[in-house]
PDB file of C-alpha atoms in Angstrom:
ATOM      1  CA  MET A  87      25.374 -67.292 -25.101  1.00 46.00           C
ATOM      2  CA  SER A  88      27.242 -64.079 -25.102  1.00 46.00           C
ATOM      3  CA  GLU A  89      29.981 -63.312 -22.123  1.00 49.00           C
ATOM      4  CA  GLU A  90      28.752 -60.581 -19.382  1.00 50.00           C
ATOM      5  CA  GLU A  91      30.808 -57.718 -19.448  1.00 52.00           C
ATOM      6  CA  ILE A  92      31.892 -57.517 -16.240  1.00 57.00           C
ATOM      7  CA  ILE A  93      31.975 -53.859 -14.216  1.00 55.00           C
ATOM      8  CA  THR A  94      34.294 -53.599 -11.427  1.00 56.00           C
ATOM      9  CA  LEU A  95      35.140 -50.627  -9.536  1.00 51.00           C
ATOM     10  CA  ASP A  96      38.266 -50.152 -11.188  1.00 55.00           C
ATOM     11  CA  SER A  97      36.463 -49.743 -14.712  1.00 52.00           C
ATOM     12  CA  LEU A  98      33.962 -46.856 -12.935  1.00 48.00           C
ATOM     13  CA  LYS A  99      36.795 -44.955 -11.525  1.00 51.00           C
ATOM     14  CA  ASN A 100      38.658 -45.390 -15.233  1.00 52.00           C
ATOM     15  CA  THR A 101      37.410 -42.048 -16.602  1.00 48.00           C
ATOM     16  CA  GLU A 102      38.314 -42.918 -20.299  1.00 48.00           C
ATOM     17  CA  LYS A 103      35.597 -45.612 -20.209  1.00 45.00           C
ATOM     18  CA  ASN A 104      32.873 -43.894 -18.953  1.00 46.00           C
ATOM     19  CA  VAL A 105      30.008 -41.981 -20.535  1.00 46.00           C
ATOM     20  CA  SER A 106      30.486 -38.944 -21.935  1.00 44.00           C
ATOM     21  CA  PHE A 107      27.701 -36.314 -22.252  1.00 41.00           C
ATOM     22  CA  ALA A 108      27.825 -33.602 -24.756  1.00 40.00           C
ATOM     23  CA  VAL A 109      27.967 -30.167 -23.394  1.00 38.00           C
ATOM     24  CA  GLU A 110      25.714 -27.543 -25.425  1.00 39.00           C
ATOM     25  CA  GLU A 111      27.632 -24.337 -25.574  1.00 41.00           C
ATOM     26  CA  GLU A 112      25.127 -21.462 -25.361  1.00 40.00           C
ATOM     27  CA  VAL A 113      26.009 -18.547 -27.882  1.00 36.00           C
ATOM     28  CA  ASN A 114      25.312 -15.368 -27.095  1.00 38.00           C
ATOM     29  CA  GLU A 115      24.817 -13.940 -30.723  1.00 48.00           C
ATOM     30  CA  VAL A 116      25.791 -10.090 -30.650  1.00 57.00           C
ATOM     31  CA  GLU A 117      23.065  -7.962 -32.440  1.00 77.00           C
ATOM     32  CA  GLU A 118      24.295  -6.327 -35.591  1.00 85.00           C
ATOM     33  CA  THR A 119      23.446  -2.325 -35.501  1.00 85.00           C
ATOM     34  CA  HIS A 120      23.855  -0.587 -38.894  1.00 82.00           C
ATOM     35  CA  LEU A 121      27.013   1.057 -38.554  1.00 84.00           C
ATOM     36  CA  ASP A 122      28.555  -2.875 -38.379  1.00 85.00           C
ATOM     37  CA  TYR A 123      26.465  -3.851 -41.144  1.00 83.00           C
ATOM     38  CA  LYS A 124      28.278  -0.714 -42.874  1.00 81.00           C
ATOM     39  CA  LYS A 125      31.462  -1.949 -41.811  1.00 85.00           C
ATOM     40  CA  ARG A 126      31.234  -5.546 -42.460  1.00 86.00           C
ATOM     41  CA  LEU A 127      30.214  -4.604 -46.687  1.00 85.00           C
ATOM     42  CA  ASN A 128      32.376  -2.089 -46.806  1.00 86.00           C
ATOM     43  CA  LYS A 129      31.556   0.294 -49.086  1.00 85.00           C
ATOM     44  CA  LYS A 130      29.481   3.714 -49.231  1.00 87.00           C
ATOM     45  CA  VAL A 131      25.918   3.655 -48.225  1.00 82.00           C
ATOM     46  CA  SER A 132      25.394   5.269 -52.185  1.00 84.00           C
ATOM     47  CA  GLU A 133      27.040   2.016 -53.496  1.00 84.00           C
ATOM     48  CA  PHE A 134      24.551  -0.714 -51.485  1.00 85.00           C
ATOM     49  CA  THR A 135      21.736  -2.673 -53.737  1.00 87.00           C
ATOM     50  CA  GLU A 136      18.595  -2.289 -53.018  1.00 88.00           C
ATOM     51  CA  GLU A 137      18.729  -5.227 -50.650  1.00 89.00           C
ATOM     52  CA  GLU A 138      21.519  -4.048 -48.438  1.00 86.00           C
ATOM     53  CA  LYS A 139      19.793  -0.794 -48.408  1.00 86.00           C
ATOM     54  CA  SER A 140      16.434  -1.912 -47.472  1.00 88.00           C
ATOM     55  CA  HIS A 141      18.448  -3.781 -44.928  1.00 88.00           C
ATOM     56  CA  TYR A 142      20.535  -0.948 -43.432  1.00 85.00           C
ATOM     57  CA  ASN A 143      17.784   0.723 -43.263  1.00 88.00           C
ATOM     58  CA  LYS A 144      15.248  -1.808 -40.984  1.00 89.00           C
ATOM     59  CA  LEU A 145      18.907  -2.393 -38.385  1.00 87.00           C
ATOM     60  CA  ALA A 146      19.052   1.514 -38.470  1.00 85.00           C
ATOM     61  CA  GLY A 147      15.031   2.175 -37.609  1.00 88.00           C
ATOM     62  CA  ARG A 148      15.730  -1.127 -34.823  1.00 88.00           C
ATOM     63  CA  MET A 149      18.503   1.416 -33.588  1.00 87.00           C
ATOM     64  CA  LYS A 150      16.557   4.214 -33.354  1.00 85.00           C
ATOM     65  CA  ARG A 151      13.550   2.432 -31.560  1.00 88.00           C
ATOM     66  CA  LYS A 152      16.089   1.067 -28.727  1.00 86.00           C
ATOM     67  CA  ASN A 153      17.671   4.517 -28.279  1.00 86.00           C
ATOM     68  CA  ASP A 154      14.561   5.873 -28.406  1.00 85.00           C
ATOM     69  CA  LYS A 155      12.554   3.462 -25.911  1.00 88.00           C
ATOM     70  CA  GLU A 156      16.127   3.975 -23.605  1.00 86.00           C
ATOM     71  CA  GLU A 157      15.990   7.321 -23.209  1.00 86.00           C
ATOM     72  CA  GLU A 158      12.316   7.512 -22.367  1.00 87.00           C
ATOM     73  CA  ILE A 159      12.819   5.064 -19.765  1.00 89.00           C
ATOM     74  CA  SER A 160      15.779   7.133 -18.862  1.00 85.00           C
ATOM     75  CA  LYS A 161      13.496  10.402 -18.517  1.00 86.00           C
ATOM     76  CA  LYS A 162      10.781   8.377 -16.710  1.00 87.00           C
ATOM     77  CA  ASN A 163      12.843   7.495 -14.212  1.00 86.00           C
ATOM     78  CA  GLU A 164      14.542  10.505 -13.865  1.00 85.00           C
ATOM     79  CA  GLU A 165      10.587  12.145 -13.592  1.00 85.00           C
ATOM     80  CA  GLU A 166       9.757   9.230 -10.591  1.00 84.00           C
ATOM     81  CA  GLU A 167      13.221  10.206  -8.478  1.00 84.00           C
ATOM     82  CA  LYS A 168      12.656  13.918  -8.857  1.00 85.00           C
ATOM     83  CA  LEU A 169       8.940  13.060  -7.151  1.00 85.00           C
ATOM     84  CA  ASN A 170      10.149  11.061  -5.162  1.00 85.00           C
ATOM     85  CA  ASP A 171      12.776  13.247  -3.467  1.00 86.00           C
ATOM     86  CA  GLU A 172      10.095  15.606  -3.142  1.00 87.00           C
ATOM     87  CA  LYS A 173       8.037  13.377  -1.502  1.00 87.00           C
ATOM     88  CA  LYS A 174      10.909  13.018   0.990  1.00 88.00           C
ATOM     89  CA  ILE A 175      11.501  16.179   1.527  1.00 89.00           C
ATOM     90  CA  ASN A 176       8.047  16.852   2.292  1.00 89.00           C
ATOM     91  CA  MET A 177       7.862  13.589   4.773  1.00 88.00           C
ATOM     92  CA  PHE A 178      11.068  14.534   6.293  1.00 89.00           C
ATOM     93  CA  ASN A 179       9.645  18.176   7.027  1.00 89.00           C
ATOM     94  CA  GLN A 180       6.307  16.516   8.456  1.00 87.00           C
ATOM     95  CA  LEU A 181       7.884  14.349  11.140  1.00 88.00           C
ATOM     96  CA  TYR A 182      10.193  17.424  12.082  1.00 87.00           C
ATOM     97  CA  VAL A 183       7.524  19.456  12.198  1.00 86.00           C
ATOM     98  CA  LEU A 184       5.756  17.112  14.572  1.00 82.00           C
ATOM     99  CA  LYS A 185       8.934  15.680  17.062  1.00 84.00           C
ATOM    100  CA  GLN A 186       8.867  19.263  17.332  1.00 85.00           C
ATOM    101  CA  LYS A 187       5.057  19.978  18.254  1.00 80.00           C
ATOM    102  CA  PHE A 188       5.356  16.796  20.757  1.00 77.00           C
ATOM    103  CA  PRO A 189       8.448  16.346  21.931  1.00 79.00           C
ATOM    104  CA  ASP A 190       7.068  13.688  24.806  1.00 73.00           C
ATOM    105  CA  ASN A 191       8.533  10.462  24.159  1.00 72.00           C
ATOM    106  CA  THR A 192       8.976  10.957  20.364  1.00 79.00           C
ATOM    107  CA  GLY A 193      12.851  12.478  21.236  1.00 77.00           C
ATOM    108  CA  ASP A 194      15.124   9.281  20.612  1.00 82.00           C
ATOM    109  CA  ILE A 195      13.431   8.642  17.309  1.00 86.00           C
ATOM    110  CA  HIS A 196      15.891   9.500  14.301  1.00 88.00           C
ATOM    111  CA  ILE A 197      15.039  11.137  11.183  1.00 88.00           C
ATOM    112  CA  ASP A 198      17.498  11.962   8.660  1.00 87.00           C
ATOM    113  CA  LYS A 199      17.123  13.421   4.504  1.00 85.00           C
ATOM    114  CA  GLU A 200      19.193  10.933   3.493  1.00 86.00           C
ATOM    115  CA  MET A 201      16.609   8.209   4.336  1.00 88.00           C
ATOM    116  CA  SER A 202      14.143   6.360   2.246  1.00 87.00           C
ATOM    117  CA  LEU A 203      10.840   7.564   2.062  1.00 86.00           C
ATOM    118  CA  LYS A 204       9.683   3.738   3.199  1.00 88.00           C
ATOM    119  CA  THR A 205      11.874   4.474   6.067  1.00 90.00           C
ATOM    120  CA  LEU A 206      10.317   8.035   6.874  1.00 89.00           C
ATOM    121  CA  GLU A 207       6.452   6.794   6.230  1.00 88.00           C
ATOM    122  CA  GLU A 208       7.508   4.018   8.910  1.00 89.00           C
ATOM    123  CA  LYS A 209       9.111   6.572  11.223  1.00 88.00           C
ATOM    124  CA  LYS A 210       5.465   9.066  10.873  1.00 86.00           C
ATOM    125  CA  SER A 211       3.629   5.685  11.747  1.00 84.00           C
ATOM    126  CA  LEU A 212       5.418   5.017  14.820  1.00 85.00           C
ATOM    127  CA  ILE A 213       5.514   9.046  15.886  1.00 82.00           C
ATOM    128  CA  LEU A 214       1.388   9.034  15.200  1.00 78.00           C
ATOM    129  CA  GLN A 215       1.268   5.988  17.232  1.00 74.00           C
ATOM    130  CA  ILE A 216       3.193   7.649  20.438  1.00 76.00           C
ATOM    131  CA  ILE A 217       0.910  10.902  19.895  1.00 72.00           C
ATOM    132  CA  THR A 218      -2.486   8.737  19.596  1.00 69.00           C
ATOM    133  CA  THR A 219      -1.549   7.004  23.122  1.00 68.00           C
ATOM    134  CA  LYS A 220      -0.288   9.714  24.611  1.00 69.00           C
ATOM    135  CA  ASN A 221      -2.940  11.911  23.918  1.00 68.00           C
ATOM    136  CA  SER A 222      -5.762   9.454  24.041  1.00 76.00           C
ATOM    137  CA  GLU A 223      -7.172   9.481  27.491  1.00 80.00           C
ATOM    138  CA  SER A 224      -8.091  13.344  26.252  1.00 78.00           C
ATOM    139  CA  VAL A 225      -9.823  12.214  22.927  1.00 76.00           C
ATOM    140  CA  VAL A 226     -12.065   9.353  25.420  1.00 82.00           C
ATOM    141  CA  PHE A 227     -12.688  12.642  27.416  1.00 84.00           C
ATOM    142  CA  GLU A 228     -14.099  14.308  24.715  1.00 80.00           C
ATOM    143  CA  THR A 229     -16.424  11.823  23.569  1.00 81.00           C
ATOM    144  CA  LEU A 230     -18.128  11.225  26.644  1.00 84.00           C
ATOM    145  CA  LEU A 231     -17.984  14.881  26.976  1.00 83.00           C
ATOM    146  CA  LEU A 232     -20.053  14.981  23.486  1.00 81.00           C
ATOM    147  CA  MET A 233     -21.922  11.909  24.508  1.00 83.00           C
ATOM    148  CA  ALA A 234     -23.105  13.876  27.510  1.00 84.00           C
ATOM    149  CA  ARG A 235     -23.843  16.583  25.265  1.00 81.00           C
ATOM    150  CA  SER A 236     -25.670  14.728  22.704  1.00 81.00           C
ATOM    151  CA  GLY A 237     -28.048  12.811  25.341  1.00 82.00           C
ATOM    152  CA  GLU A 238     -28.639  16.085  27.204  1.00 81.00           C
ATOM    153  CA  ARG A 239     -30.085  18.024  24.552  1.00 77.00           C
ATOM    154  CA  GLY A 240     -31.422  14.731  22.862  1.00 78.00           C
ATOM    155  CA  LEU A 241     -34.288  14.770  26.030  1.00 79.00           C
ATOM    156  CA  ASN A 242     -34.995  18.812  25.354  1.00 74.00           C
ATOM    157  CA  TYR A 243     -36.282  17.707  21.934  1.00 73.00           C
ATOM    158  CA  PHE A 244     -38.681  15.877  24.061  1.00 77.00           C
ATOM    159  CA  SER A 245     -39.075  19.259  26.252  1.00 78.00           C
ATOM    160  CA  ILE A 246     -37.061  16.969  29.550  1.00 79.00           C
ATOM    161  CA  ASP A 247     -34.727  19.263  31.381  1.00 78.00           C
ATOM    162  CA  ALA A 248     -33.849  16.388  33.945  1.00 81.00           C
ATOM    163  CA  LEU A 249     -30.264  16.536  32.725  1.00 79.00           C
ATOM    164  CA  ASP A 250     -29.913  19.961  31.701  1.00 81.00           C
ATOM    165  CA  GLY A 251     -26.421  21.085  32.900  1.00 83.00           C
ATOM    166  CA  TYR A 252     -25.155  17.590  32.671  1.00 85.00           C
ATOM    167  CA  ALA A 253     -22.152  18.170  29.841  1.00 83.00           C
ATOM    168  CA  ASP A 254     -20.553  21.453  31.894  1.00 86.00           C
ATOM    169  CA  ASN A 255     -21.468  18.824  35.358  1.00 89.00           C
ATOM    170  CA  VAL A 256     -18.917  16.436  33.780  1.00 88.00           C
ATOM    171  CA  ASP A 257     -16.703  18.794  31.669  1.00 88.00           C
ATOM    172  CA  SER A 258     -16.114  20.622  35.377  1.00 90.00           C
ATOM    173  CA  GLN A 259     -14.949  17.621  36.903  1.00 90.00           C
ATOM    174  CA  ARG A 260     -12.143  16.693  33.934  1.00 88.00           C
ATOM    175  CA  GLU A 261      -8.836  16.972  36.143  1.00 90.00           C
ATOM    176  CA  ASP A 262     -10.446  14.031  37.933  1.00 91.00           C
ATOM    177  CA  ILE A 263     -11.866  11.868  35.274  1.00 89.00           C
ATOM    178  CA  ILE A 264      -9.031  12.035  32.534  1.00 87.00           C
ATOM    179  CA  PRO A 265      -6.970  10.360  35.055  1.00 88.00           C
ATOM    180  CA  ILE A 266      -8.925   7.535  35.421  1.00 89.00           C
ATOM    181  CA  LEU A 267      -9.511   7.400  31.706  1.00 85.00           C
ATOM    182  CA  LYS A 268      -5.552   6.971  31.064  1.00 82.00           C
ATOM    183  CA  GLU A 269      -5.147   4.305  33.863  1.00 84.00           C
ATOM    184  CA  MET A 270      -7.745   2.472  31.422  1.00 84.00           C
ATOM    185  CA  VAL A 271      -5.833   2.828  28.359  1.00 79.00           C
ATOM    186  CA  ASP A 272      -2.628   2.048  29.885  1.00 76.00           C
ATOM    187  CA  LEU A 273      -4.517  -1.619  31.062  1.00 80.00           C
ATOM    188  CA  GLY A 274      -5.880  -1.664  27.625  1.00 76.00           C
ATOM    189  CA  GLU A 275      -9.769  -1.590  29.400  1.00 79.00           C
ATOM    190  CA  ILE A 276      -9.800   1.488  26.455  1.00 74.00           C
ATOM    191  CA  ASP A 277      -9.212   0.423  22.654  1.00 71.00           C
ATOM    192  CA  THR A 278      -7.058   3.191  21.308  1.00 66.00           C
ATOM    193  CA  SER A 279      -5.937   1.973  18.116  1.00 63.00           C
ATOM    194  CA  MET A 280      -8.334   3.573  16.007  1.00 61.00           C
ATOM    195  CA  MET A 281      -7.972   7.140  17.496  1.00 66.00           C
ATOM    196  CA  THR A 282      -5.983   8.342  14.577  1.00 65.00           C
ATOM    197  CA  PRO A 283      -5.704  12.594  14.566  1.00 65.00           C
ATOM    198  CA  GLN A 284      -8.466  12.487  11.945  1.00 70.00           C
ATOM    199  CA  LEU A 285     -10.817  10.668  14.135  1.00 70.00           C
ATOM    200  CA  ARG A 286      -9.621  12.828  17.543  1.00 68.00           C
ATOM    201  CA  LEU A 287     -10.493  15.865  14.981  1.00 72.00           C
ATOM    202  CA  MET A 288     -13.585  14.999  14.121  1.00 76.00           C
ATOM    203  CA  ILE A 289     -14.490  14.028  17.890  1.00 72.00           C
ATOM    204  CA  VAL A 290     -14.082  17.497  19.009  1.00 70.00           C
ATOM    205  CA  MET A 291     -15.264  19.318  16.145  1.00 77.00           C
ATOM    206  CA  SER A 292     -18.659  17.685  16.757  1.00 75.00           C
ATOM    207  CA  SER A 293     -18.427  18.251  20.337  1.00 71.00           C
ATOM    208  CA  VAL A 294     -17.241  22.291  19.548  1.00 75.00           C
ATOM    209  CA  ALA A 295     -20.657  22.003  17.295  1.00 76.00           C
ATOM    210  CA  VAL A 296     -23.051  20.247  19.463  1.00 72.00           C
ATOM    211  CA  LYS A 297     -21.795  23.500  22.653  1.00 72.00           C
ATOM    212  CA  THR A 298     -22.201  26.057  19.868  1.00 79.00           C
ATOM    213  CA  MET A 299     -25.859  24.746  19.502  1.00 75.00           C
ATOM    214  CA  GLU A 300     -26.526  25.060  22.759  1.00 70.00           C
ATOM    215  CA  GLN A 301     -24.981  28.333  22.970  1.00 76.00           C
ATOM    216  CA  ASN A 302     -27.156  29.906  20.264  1.00 80.00           C
ATOM    217  CA  ASN A 303     -30.385  27.655  21.467  1.00 74.00           C
ATOM    218  CA  ASP A 304     -30.041  29.714  24.905  1.00 73.00           C
ATOM    219  CA  LYS A 305     -29.376  33.177  23.266  1.00 76.00           C
ATOM    220  CA  LYS A 306     -32.702  32.465  21.429  1.00 74.00           C
ATOM    221  CA  LYS A 307     -34.638  31.183  24.193  1.00 70.00           C
ATOM    222  CA  ASN A 308     -33.381  34.715  26.566  1.00 71.00           C
ATOM    223  CA  GLN A 309     -34.319  36.905  23.361  1.00 71.00           C
ATOM    224  CA  ILE A 310     -37.697  35.423  23.626  1.00 70.00           C
ATOM    225  CA  VAL A 311     -37.977  36.053  27.288  1.00 64.00           C
ATOM    226  CA  VAL A 312     -37.048  39.568  27.083  1.00 65.00           C
ATOM    227  CA  ASP A 313     -39.515  40.098  23.862  1.00 67.00           C
ATOM    228  CA  ASN A 314     -42.570  38.706  25.850  1.00 68.00           C
ATOM    229  CA  LEU A 315     -41.470  40.946  28.881  1.00 65.00           C
ATOM    230  CA  ASP A 316     -41.689  44.142  26.715  1.00 64.00           C
ATOM    231  CA  THR A 317     -44.799  43.213  25.112  1.00 61.00           C
TER     232      THR A 317
END
């Protein structure tokens, strides 16, 4: 029976008896260029053999493709940078106009031409949110007015005039209704998160359209009355 070797603490501490691990060194080979190849051969291109000339041309073609690719990437980066600068200028100008037109609650929002496009876009989102929230009660009122006019006009189609003048009466109470709507918005009873500038414009334009239709219909009715009186 063979005698077993006893492993002690001292033997573990002795580095000479420890198992050594082979470390593989990574060798980064530098890609040879056609100029390096020519220098290594130390002779003119006209003195190359067919095989040497073929390898030289292969390396030269590889270098040209590499330079062309780098030039293409550089040109693309320049174009993207130029486009990004134009977008930044346009975005800054938009924010500047918004801050001038709606100074309330936007004065503390700092904008700078050196800011990134992403930062300026975030600033725009914040400013639009402030503007929308501040004017939301007026938008809600315009929505109510539009509904009143639409309801009034809808009944007219059925020859029902019970609500004639309802929209005008609502509009005459604007100063009393808007503070109530503002309080409801502040308390969160009216959700204004969807009231973007585009939606607000659509509501106002729709209200104007309905009112214009009413005025034109009234003109036609008056003309009919006049024509009847003349006959």
